PDB file of C-alpha atoms in Angstrom:
ATOM      1  CA  MET A  27     -20.043 -27.023  48.520  1.00 45.00           C
ATOM      2  CA  ASP A  28     -20.424 -23.499  47.106  1.00 49.00           C
ATOM      3  CA  GLN A  29     -23.258 -22.920  49.555  1.00 45.00           C
ATOM      4  CA  ALA A  30     -21.065 -23.996  52.452  1.00 46.00           C
ATOM      5  CA  ASN A  31     -18.424 -21.482  51.395  1.00 52.00           C
ATOM      6  CA  ASN A  32     -20.750 -18.727  50.151  1.00 56.00           C
ATOM      7  CA  GLU A  33     -19.285 -16.271  52.649  1.00 77.00           C
ATOM      8  CA  ILE A  34     -15.955 -16.460  50.793  1.00 84.00           C
ATOM      9  CA  PRO A  35     -16.003 -14.140  47.748  1.00 89.00           C
ATOM     10  CA  GLU A  36     -14.968 -15.481  44.348  1.00 91.00           C
ATOM     11  CA  SER A  37     -12.202 -12.893  44.218  1.00 92.00           C
ATOM     12  CA  THR A  38     -10.457 -14.746  47.050  1.00 94.00           C
ATOM     13  CA  TYR A  39     -10.307 -17.945  45.015  1.00 96.00           C
ATOM     14  CA  GLN A  40      -9.221 -16.016  41.929  1.00 96.00           C
ATOM     15  CA  ILE A  41      -6.381 -14.269  43.737  1.00 96.00           C
ATOM     16  CA  ARG A  42      -5.334 -17.527  45.378  1.00 96.00           C
ATOM     17  CA  ALA A  43      -5.169 -19.281  42.002  1.00 97.00           C
ATOM     18  CA  ALA A  44      -3.146 -16.427  40.524  1.00 97.00           C
ATOM     19  CA  VAL A  45      -0.681 -16.396  43.425  1.00 97.00           C
ATOM     20  CA  ARG A  46      -0.216 -20.186  43.405  1.00 97.00           C
ATOM     21  CA  THR A  47       0.419 -20.146  39.671  1.00 97.00           C
ATOM     22  CA  VAL A  48       2.791 -17.195  39.504  1.00 97.00           C
ATOM     23  CA  MET A  49       4.753 -18.404  42.543  1.00 97.00           C
ATOM     24  CA  SER A  50       5.146 -21.975  41.244  1.00 97.00           C
ATOM     25  CA  PRO A  51       8.579 -22.642  39.675  1.00 97.00           C
ATOM     26  CA  ALA A  52       7.117 -25.563  37.687  1.00 97.00           C
ATOM     27  CA  VAL A  53       4.788 -23.198  35.789  1.00 97.00           C
ATOM     28  CA  TRP A  54       7.717 -20.982  34.802  1.00 97.00           C
ATOM     29  CA  ALA A  55       9.703 -24.055  33.772  1.00 97.00           C
ATOM     30  CA  LEU A  56       6.825 -25.139  31.528  1.00 97.00           C
ATOM     31  CA  THR A  57       6.587 -21.622  30.062  1.00 97.00           C
ATOM     32  CA  LEU A  58      10.325 -21.623  29.358  1.00 97.00           C
ATOM     33  CA  TRP A  59      10.022 -25.061  27.758  1.00 96.00           C
ATOM     34  CA  GLN A  60       7.272 -23.738  25.480  1.00 95.00           C
ATOM     35  CA  ALA A  61       9.463 -20.782  24.505  1.00 95.00           C
ATOM     36  CA  ILE A  62      12.307 -23.164  23.617  1.00 94.00           C
ATOM     37  CA  MET A  63       9.890 -25.149  21.445  1.00 93.00           C
ATOM     38  CA  LEU A  64       8.767 -22.033  19.562  1.00 91.00           C
ATOM     39  CA  ILE A  65      12.326 -20.803  19.066  1.00 91.00           C
ATOM     40  CA  SER A  66      13.443 -24.246  17.877  1.00 89.00           C
ATOM     41  CA  LEU A  67      10.523 -24.450  15.455  1.00 86.00           C
ATOM     42  CA  SER A  68      11.378 -21.019  14.045  1.00 83.00           C
ATOM     43  CA  MET A  69      15.150 -21.458  13.811  1.00 82.00           C
ATOM     44  CA  LEU A  70      15.471 -25.169  13.023  1.00 75.00           C
ATOM     45  CA  GLY A  71      12.144 -25.920  11.354  1.00 69.00           C
ATOM     46  CA  GLY A  72      13.154 -24.167   8.146  1.00 60.00           C
ATOM     47  CA  ASN A  73      10.694 -22.942   5.544  1.00 61.00           C
ATOM     48  CA  GLU A  74       9.251 -23.971   2.195  1.00 59.00           C
ATOM     49  CA  GLU A  75      12.556 -23.258   0.437  1.00 61.00           C
ATOM     50  CA  THR A  76      15.159 -24.683   2.799  1.00 64.00           C
ATOM     51  CA  GLY A  77      13.241 -27.278   4.831  1.00 63.00           C
ATOM     52  CA  PRO A  78      14.087 -28.339   8.395  1.00 68.00           C
ATOM     53  CA  VAL A  79      17.655 -28.909   9.529  1.00 73.00           C
ATOM     54  CA  THR A  80      18.932 -32.453   9.929  1.00 75.00           C
ATOM     55  CA  GLY A  81      17.603 -34.106  13.061  1.00 77.00           C
ATOM     56  CA  PHE A  82      14.940 -31.480  13.710  1.00 80.00           C
ATOM     57  CA  PRO A  83      12.001 -33.966  13.815  1.00 85.00           C
ATOM     58  CA  VAL A  84      13.749 -35.964  16.530  1.00 88.00           C
ATOM     59  CA  ILE A  85      14.669 -32.863  18.529  1.00 88.00           C
ATOM     60  CA  PHE A  86      11.165 -31.427  18.308  1.00 89.00           C
ATOM     61  CA  SER A  87       9.572 -34.767  19.230  1.00 90.00           C
ATOM     62  CA  VAL A  88      11.696 -34.908  22.386  1.00 92.00           C
ATOM     63  CA  LEU A  89      10.669 -31.347  23.238  1.00 93.00           C
ATOM     64  CA  ILE A  90       6.985 -32.159  22.749  1.00 94.00           C
ATOM     65  CA  PHE A  91       7.106 -35.287  24.906  1.00 94.00           C
ATOM     66  CA  GLY A  92       8.969 -33.388  27.615  1.00 95.00           C
ATOM     67  CA  PHE A  93       6.369 -30.646  27.448  1.00 96.00           C
ATOM     68  CA  VAL A  94       3.491 -33.127  27.780  1.00 96.00           C
ATOM     69  CA  TYR A  95       5.296 -34.937  30.628  1.00 97.00           C
ATOM     70  CA  LEU A  96       5.670 -31.701  32.586  1.00 97.00           C
ATOM     71  CA  ILE A  97       2.037 -30.775  31.923  1.00 97.00           C
ATOM     72  CA  SER A  98       0.795 -34.098  33.314  1.00 97.00           C
ATOM     73  CA  GLY A  99       2.933 -33.752  36.426  1.00 97.00           C
ATOM     74  CA  LEU A 100       1.932 -30.136  36.942  1.00 97.00           C
ATOM     75  CA  PHE A 101      -1.785 -30.881  36.720  1.00 97.00           C
ATOM     76  CA  ARG A 102      -1.555 -33.679  39.254  1.00 97.00           C
ATOM     77  CA  ALA A 103       0.736 -31.732  41.580  1.00 97.00           C
ATOM     78  CA  PHE A 104      -1.704 -28.820  41.713  1.00 97.00           C
ATOM     79  CA  SER A 105      -4.503 -31.321  42.387  1.00 96.00           C
ATOM     80  CA  THR A 106      -2.782 -32.937  45.366  1.00 95.00           C
ATOM     81  CA  ARG A 107      -1.166 -29.891  46.990  1.00 93.00           C
ATOM     82  CA  THR A 108      -2.451 -26.639  48.445  1.00 91.00           C
ATOM     83  CA  GLY A 109       0.638 -24.501  47.860  1.00 93.00           C
ATOM     84  CA  VAL A 110       3.051 -23.762  45.062  1.00 96.00           C
ATOM     85  CA  VAL A 111       4.508 -26.535  42.898  1.00 97.00           C
ATOM     86  CA  SER A 112       8.219 -27.042  42.384  1.00 96.00           C
ATOM     87  CA  VAL A 113       9.809 -28.488  39.256  1.00 96.00           C
ATOM     88  CA  LEU A 114      10.813 -31.633  41.155  1.00 96.00           C
ATOM     89  CA  GLU A 115       7.259 -32.173  42.426  1.00 96.00           C
ATOM     90  CA  ALA A 116       5.839 -31.847  38.916  1.00 96.00           C
ATOM     91  CA  PHE A 117       8.514 -34.186  37.555  1.00 95.00           C
ATOM     92  CA  ASN A 118       7.786 -36.831  40.205  1.00 95.00           C
ATOM     93  CA  GLU A 119       4.021 -36.698  39.617  1.00 95.00           C
ATOM     94  CA  GLY A 120       4.549 -37.021  35.871  1.00 94.00           C
ATOM     95  CA  LYS A 121       5.983 -40.513  36.308  1.00 94.00           C
ATOM     96  CA  ASN A 122       2.550 -41.935  37.126  1.00 93.00           C
ATOM     97  CA  TYR A 123       0.331 -39.795  34.901  1.00 96.00           C
ATOM     98  CA  PHE A 124       2.302 -39.245  31.694  1.00 96.00           C
ATOM     99  CA  THR A 125       1.267 -42.537  30.041  1.00 95.00           C
ATOM    100  CA  PRO A 126      -2.499 -42.320  30.747  1.00 96.00           C
ATOM    101  CA  PHE A 127      -2.391 -38.661  29.683  1.00 97.00           C
ATOM    102  CA  ILE A 128      -0.768 -39.604  26.362  1.00 96.00           C
ATOM    103  CA  TRP A 129      -3.437 -42.252  25.720  1.00 96.00           C
ATOM    104  CA  LEU A 130      -6.162 -39.766  26.614  1.00 96.00           C
ATOM    105  CA  MET A 131      -4.799 -37.184  24.180  1.00 95.00           C
ATOM    106  CA  LEU A 132      -4.462 -39.796  21.434  1.00 95.00           C
ATOM    107  CA  ARG A 133      -8.138 -40.693  21.854  1.00 95.00           C
ATOM    108  CA  LEU A 134      -9.016 -37.000  21.749  1.00 93.00           C
ATOM    109  CA  LEU A 135      -6.975 -36.516  18.559  1.00 92.00           C
ATOM    110  CA  LEU A 136      -8.730 -39.503  16.997  1.00 93.00           C
ATOM    111  CA  LEU A 137     -12.109 -37.996  17.882  1.00 90.00           C
ATOM    112  CA  PHE A 138     -11.008 -34.633  16.493  1.00 86.00           C
ATOM    113  CA  PHE A 139      -9.810 -36.303  13.267  1.00 86.00           C
ATOM    114  CA  LEU A 140     -13.108 -38.117  12.781  1.00 90.00           C
ATOM    115  CA  VAL A 141     -15.155 -34.965  13.371  1.00 83.00           C
ATOM    116  CA  THR A 142     -12.903 -32.993  11.027  1.00 79.00           C
ATOM    117  CA  GLN A 143     -13.231 -35.595   8.289  1.00 80.00           C
ATOM    118  CA  ILE A 144     -17.016 -35.562   8.590  1.00 83.00           C
ATOM    119  CA  LEU A 145     -17.046 -31.761   8.307  1.00 72.00           C
ATOM    120  CA  LEU A 146     -14.732 -31.819   5.283  1.00 70.00           C
ATOM    121  CA  ILE A 147     -16.872 -34.413   3.526  1.00 78.00           C
ATOM    122  CA  THR A 148     -20.145 -32.620   4.208  1.00 78.00           C
ATOM    123  CA  THR A 149     -18.831 -29.154   3.265  1.00 68.00           C
ATOM    124  CA  GLY A 150     -16.582 -30.233   0.401  1.00 65.00           C
ATOM    125  CA  ALA A 151     -13.753 -28.012   1.649  1.00 60.00           C
ATOM    126  CA  GLN A 152     -10.120 -28.778   0.857  1.00 61.00           C
ATOM    127  CA  PRO A 153      -7.747 -29.256   3.851  1.00 59.00           C
ATOM    128  CA  GLU A 154      -4.953 -27.310   2.105  1.00 59.00           C
ATOM    129  CA  THR A 155      -7.212 -24.304   1.642  1.00 59.00           C
ATOM    130  CA  ILE A 156      -8.334 -24.341   5.242  1.00 57.00           C
ATOM    131  CA  ILE A 157      -4.785 -24.563   6.570  1.00 56.00           C
ATOM    132  CA  LYS A 158      -3.530 -21.791   4.305  1.00 54.00           C
ATOM    133  CA  GLU A 159      -6.416 -19.344   4.691  1.00 53.00           C
ATOM    134  CA  GLY A 160      -7.867 -20.084   8.099  1.00 60.00           C
ATOM    135  CA  ALA A 161      -4.968 -21.058  10.365  1.00 62.00           C
ATOM    136  CA  LYS A 162      -5.428 -18.062  12.670  1.00 63.00           C
ATOM    137  CA  SER A 163      -9.201 -18.470  12.789  1.00 71.00           C
ATOM    138  CA  PHE A 164      -8.750 -22.171  13.532  1.00 73.00           C
ATOM    139  CA  ALA A 165      -6.497 -21.290  16.467  1.00 75.00           C
ATOM    140  CA  LEU A 166      -9.201 -18.949  17.754  1.00 80.00           C
ATOM    141  CA  VAL A 167     -11.801 -21.721  17.499  1.00 82.00           C
ATOM    142  CA  VAL A 168      -9.492 -24.051  19.441  1.00 83.00           C
ATOM    143  CA  SER A 169      -9.129 -21.377  22.128  1.00 87.00           C
ATOM    144  CA  PHE A 170     -12.903 -21.054  22.383  1.00 90.00           C
ATOM    145  CA  LEU A 171     -13.226 -24.838  22.760  1.00 91.00           C
ATOM    146  CA  SER A 172     -10.506 -24.719  25.425  1.00 91.00           C
ATOM    147  CA  PHE A 173     -12.573 -22.134  27.290  1.00 94.00           C
ATOM    148  CA  LEU A 174     -15.760 -24.170  26.879  1.00 94.00           C
ATOM    149  CA  PHE A 175     -14.052 -27.288  28.271  1.00 95.00           C
ATOM    150  CA  ILE A 176     -11.747 -25.450  30.686  1.00 96.00           C
ATOM    151  CA  TYR A 177     -12.766 -27.769  33.536  1.00 97.00           C
ATOM    152  CA  TRP A 178     -11.912 -30.922  31.572  1.00 97.00           C
ATOM    153  CA  LEU A 179      -8.201 -31.490  32.276  1.00 97.00           C
ATOM    154  CA  PRO A 180      -8.491 -30.170  35.856  1.00 97.00           C
ATOM    155  CA  LEU A 181     -11.302 -32.711  36.344  1.00 97.00           C
ATOM    156  CA  VAL A 182      -9.304 -35.543  34.745  1.00 97.00           C
ATOM    157  CA  PHE A 183      -6.304 -35.042  36.998  1.00 97.00           C
ATOM    158  CA  SER A 184      -8.084 -34.082  40.216  1.00 95.00           C
ATOM    159  CA  THR A 185     -10.282 -37.207  40.233  1.00 94.00           C
ATOM    160  CA  PRO A 186      -8.168 -38.868  38.558  1.00 93.00           C
ATOM    161  CA  ASP A 187     -10.391 -40.254  35.792  1.00 95.00           C
ATOM    162  CA  PHE A 188      -9.023 -40.708  32.265  1.00 96.00           C
ATOM    163  CA  ARG A 189     -12.264 -41.689  30.526  1.00 95.00           C
ATOM    164  CA  LEU A 190     -12.681 -39.433  27.503  1.00 95.00           C
ATOM    165  CA  PHE A 191     -16.412 -39.032  26.884  1.00 95.00           C
ATOM    166  CA  LYS A 192     -17.510 -39.211  30.517  1.00 95.00           C
ATOM    167  CA  THR A 193     -15.062 -36.554  31.689  1.00 96.00           C
ATOM    168  CA  LEU A 194     -15.832 -34.292  28.714  1.00 96.00           C
ATOM    169  CA  ASN A 195     -19.535 -34.539  29.505  1.00 96.00           C
ATOM    170  CA  VAL A 196     -19.123 -33.776  33.208  1.00 96.00           C
ATOM    171  CA  ALA A 197     -16.685 -30.926  32.485  1.00 96.00           C
ATOM    172  CA  LEU A 198     -19.228 -29.340  30.161  1.00 96.00           C
ATOM    173  CA  LEU A 199     -21.979 -29.715  32.772  1.00 96.00           C
ATOM    174  CA  VAL A 200     -19.771 -28.014  35.357  1.00 96.00           C
ATOM    175  CA  ALA A 201     -18.937 -25.170  32.965  1.00 96.00           C
ATOM    176  CA  ILE A 202     -22.619 -24.617  32.150  1.00 95.00           C
ATOM    177  CA  GLY A 203     -23.527 -24.693  35.835  1.00 94.00           C
ATOM    178  CA  ARG A 204     -20.887 -22.045  36.589  1.00 94.00           C
ATOM    179  CA  LEU A 205     -21.615 -19.546  33.828  1.00 92.00           C
ATOM    180  CA  LYS A 206     -21.856 -16.739  36.389  1.00 89.00           C
ATOM    181  CA  GLN A 207     -18.251 -17.400  37.414  1.00 89.00           C
ATOM    182  CA  SER A 208     -16.952 -17.802  33.858  1.00 93.00           C
ATOM    183  CA  PHE A 209     -16.046 -14.159  33.168  1.00 94.00           C
ATOM    184  CA  PHE A 210     -12.757 -14.554  35.044  1.00 95.00           C
ATOM    185  CA  LEU A 211     -11.905 -17.648  32.994  1.00 95.00           C
ATOM    186  CA  ALA A 212     -12.927 -15.968  29.736  1.00 95.00           C
ATOM    187  CA  ILE A 213     -10.490 -13.110  30.367  1.00 95.00           C
ATOM    188  CA  LEU A 214      -7.640 -15.517  31.070  1.00 95.00           C
ATOM    189  CA  VAL A 215      -8.246 -17.842  28.122  1.00 94.00           C
ATOM    190  CA  LEU A 216      -9.875 -15.763  25.376  1.00 93.00           C
ATOM    191  CA  VAL A 217      -8.167 -12.370  25.683  1.00 91.00           C
ATOM    192  CA  PRO A 218      -4.660 -13.725  24.837  1.00 88.00           C
ATOM    193  CA  ALA A 219      -6.194 -15.760  22.008  1.00 87.00           C
ATOM    194  CA  LEU A 220      -7.950 -12.680  20.584  1.00 88.00           C
ATOM    195  CA  THR A 221      -4.724 -10.694  20.888  1.00 86.00           C
ATOM    196  CA  ALA A 222      -2.822 -13.338  18.917  1.00 81.00           C
ATOM    197  CA  TRP A 223      -5.614 -13.469  16.340  1.00 81.00           C
ATOM    198  CA  MET A 224      -5.412  -9.706  15.727  1.00 84.00           C
ATOM    199  CA  MET A 225      -1.645  -9.813  15.243  1.00 82.00           C
ATOM    200  CA  PRO A 226      -0.191  -9.997  11.705  1.00 79.00           C
ATOM    201  CA  VAL A 227       1.058 -13.352  10.496  1.00 74.00           C
ATOM    202  CA  ASP A 228       4.699 -12.255  10.212  1.00 79.00           C
ATOM    203  CA  ILE A 229       5.152 -10.925  13.752  1.00 83.00           C
ATOM    204  CA  PRO A 230       8.692 -11.006  15.220  1.00 88.00           C
ATOM    205  CA  LEU A 231       9.672 -14.159  17.090  1.00 88.00           C
ATOM    206  CA  THR A 232      10.177 -12.246  20.344  1.00 91.00           C
ATOM    207  CA  VAL A 233       6.609 -10.927  20.202  1.00 89.00           C
ATOM    208  CA  LEU A 234       5.257 -14.392  19.399  1.00 88.00           C
ATOM    209  CA  VAL A 235       7.118 -15.956  22.328  1.00 92.00           C
ATOM    210  CA  SER A 236       5.977 -13.171  24.671  1.00 92.00           C
ATOM    211  CA  ILE A 237       2.313 -13.583  23.733  1.00 91.00           C
ATOM    212  CA  ALA A 238       2.556 -17.360  24.030  1.00 91.00           C
ATOM    213  CA  SER A 239       4.216 -17.081  27.459  1.00 94.00           C
ATOM    214  CA  ILE A 240       1.574 -14.679  28.784  1.00 94.00           C
ATOM    215  CA  SER A 241      -1.139 -16.967  27.440  1.00 93.00           C
ATOM    216  CA  GLU A 242       0.473 -19.980  29.121  1.00 95.00           C
ATOM    217  CA  ILE A 243       0.627 -18.286  32.525  1.00 97.00           C
ATOM    218  CA  ALA A 244      -2.935 -16.983  32.204  1.00 96.00           C
ATOM    219  CA  THR A 245      -4.245 -20.406  31.195  1.00 96.00           C
ATOM    220  CA  TRP A 246      -2.601 -22.046  34.191  1.00 97.00           C
ATOM    221  CA  ILE A 247      -4.199 -19.500  36.508  1.00 97.00           C
ATOM    222  CA  ALA A 248      -7.521 -20.605  35.024  1.00 97.00           C
ATOM    223  CA  TYR A 249      -6.610 -24.275  35.440  1.00 97.00           C
ATOM    224  CA  VAL A 250      -5.619 -23.844  39.094  1.00 98.00           C
ATOM    225  CA  TYR A 251      -8.836 -21.941  39.776  1.00 97.00           C
ATOM    226  CA  CYS A 252     -10.823 -24.820  38.221  1.00 97.00           C
ATOM    227  CA  ILE A 253      -8.862 -27.456  40.114  1.00 97.00           C
ATOM    228  CA  GLU A 254      -9.550 -25.787  43.437  1.00 97.00           C
ATOM    229  CA  TYR A 255     -13.260 -25.518  42.688  1.00 96.00           C
ATOM    230  CA  LEU A 256     -13.449 -29.194  41.680  1.00 96.00           C
ATOM    231  CA  ILE A 257     -11.727 -30.193  44.917  1.00 95.00           C
ATOM    232  CA  ARG A 258     -14.124 -28.077  46.983  1.00 94.00           C
ATOM    233  CA  ASP A 259     -17.065 -29.728  45.214  1.00 93.00           C
ATOM    234  CA  LYS A 260     -15.447 -33.162  45.131  1.00 92.00           C
ATOM    235  CA  LYS A 261     -18.461 -35.139  46.368  1.00 92.00           C
ATOM    236  CA  ARG A 262     -20.770 -33.855  43.639  1.00 93.00           C
ATOM    237  CA  ILE A 263     -18.123 -34.263  40.933  1.00 94.00           C
ATOM    238  CA  HIS A 264     -17.536 -37.895  41.912  1.00 93.00           C
ATOM    239  CA  THR A 265     -21.282 -38.468  41.876  1.00 92.00           C
ATOM    240  CA  LEU A 266     -21.542 -37.074  38.344  1.00 93.00           C
ATOM    241  CA  LEU A 267     -18.684 -39.328  37.268  1.00 92.00           C
ATOM    242  CA  GLY A 268     -20.230 -42.355  38.967  1.00 90.00           C
ATOM    243  CA  ILE A 269     -17.213 -42.772  41.251  1.00 83.00           C
ATOM    244  CA  LYS A 270     -17.744 -43.830  44.849  1.00 77.00           C
ATOM    245  CA  LEU A 271     -16.031 -41.384  47.189  1.00 65.00           C
ATOM    246  CA  GLN A 272     -14.052 -43.191  49.853  1.00 63.00           C
ATOM    247  CA  ALA A 273     -14.557 -42.244  53.499  1.00 54.00           C
ATOM    248  CA  ASP A 274     -10.956 -41.041  53.793  1.00 52.00           C
ATOM    249  CA  ASP A 275     -11.368 -38.839  50.730  1.00 55.00           C
ATOM    250  CA  ALA A 276     -14.546 -37.335  52.124  1.00 49.00           C
ATOM    251  CA  GLY A 277     -12.806 -36.640  55.412  1.00 48.00           C
ATOM    252  CA  ASN A 278      -9.864 -35.029  53.671  1.00 49.00           C
ATOM    253  CA  GLN A 279     -12.232 -32.932  51.562  1.00 49.00           C
ATOM    254  CA  ASP A 280     -14.023 -31.608  54.652  1.00 48.00           C
ATOM    255  CA  GLN A 281     -10.690 -30.829  56.289  1.00 44.00           C
ATOM    256  CA  ILE A 282      -9.469 -28.941  53.197  1.00 44.00           C
ATOM    257  CA  SER A 283     -12.650 -26.863  53.197  1.00 45.00           C
ATOM    258  CA  LYS A 284     -12.218 -26.025  56.874  1.00 43.00           C
ATOM    259  CA  ASP A 285      -8.578 -25.074  56.305  1.00 42.00           C
ATOM    260  CA  ASP A 286      -9.556 -22.788  53.436  1.00 44.00           C
ATOM    261  CA  GLU A 287     -12.152 -21.071  55.584  1.00 41.00           C
ATOM    262  CA  LYS A 288      -9.582 -20.525  58.338  1.00 38.00           C
ATOM    263  CA  LYS A 289      -7.049 -19.084  55.859  1.00 39.00           C
ATOM    264  CA  ASP A 290      -9.541 -16.862  54.115  1.00 36.00           C
TER     265      ASP A 290
END
């Protein structure tokens, strides 16, 4: 599909992804929700001396589930639409994809836990020491993994296919095959992470929220860019996943490609 659209420069797709993201009210709603979570964690979570306020675990759990719900709806809405995404559209899409997304993330957390335990056993490191001394470095490692598997969640929701290992494998293959186009994604995902890593631990809450908000917007620009590529190359992606592409889907894919060429 890239060959069919090779007359369209990558910058066009990059600008399009940026415009769709910045102009989508649902993205700003998600960013605001994240800011509320950070502020709540700072003001209500307490510290080692005082501890969290009464009811904080319940409040924060509700915020997390709402955040994940909006993420699932936003991913699917961007995958099924060609324009901006409203809050209502993201909310409606979340109804069908929140539960499978939760199960997918639980399987991922289980995999992460098993890998972590193996590393701790083989290295003999203590979890408390790692958390206390390497929290910022750990966050940077997570950001690098997010960049490496940047196509994963866009692939999951654009197909939609909620198999863990199969989608991770195909997402990695896509990322490796598109190394030449990865500089744009690296800037969006890794630069905010490096900025946060270089900041002192006791930065003001306003600075923390600002960095997190910029990172959220930048990451969603990367996600939208990936989603649009996966849709343009839908036939090959379905082949890699072992999914039979229906005739209607193929027809819609061809029509989307033609519409993009007309617009661009």
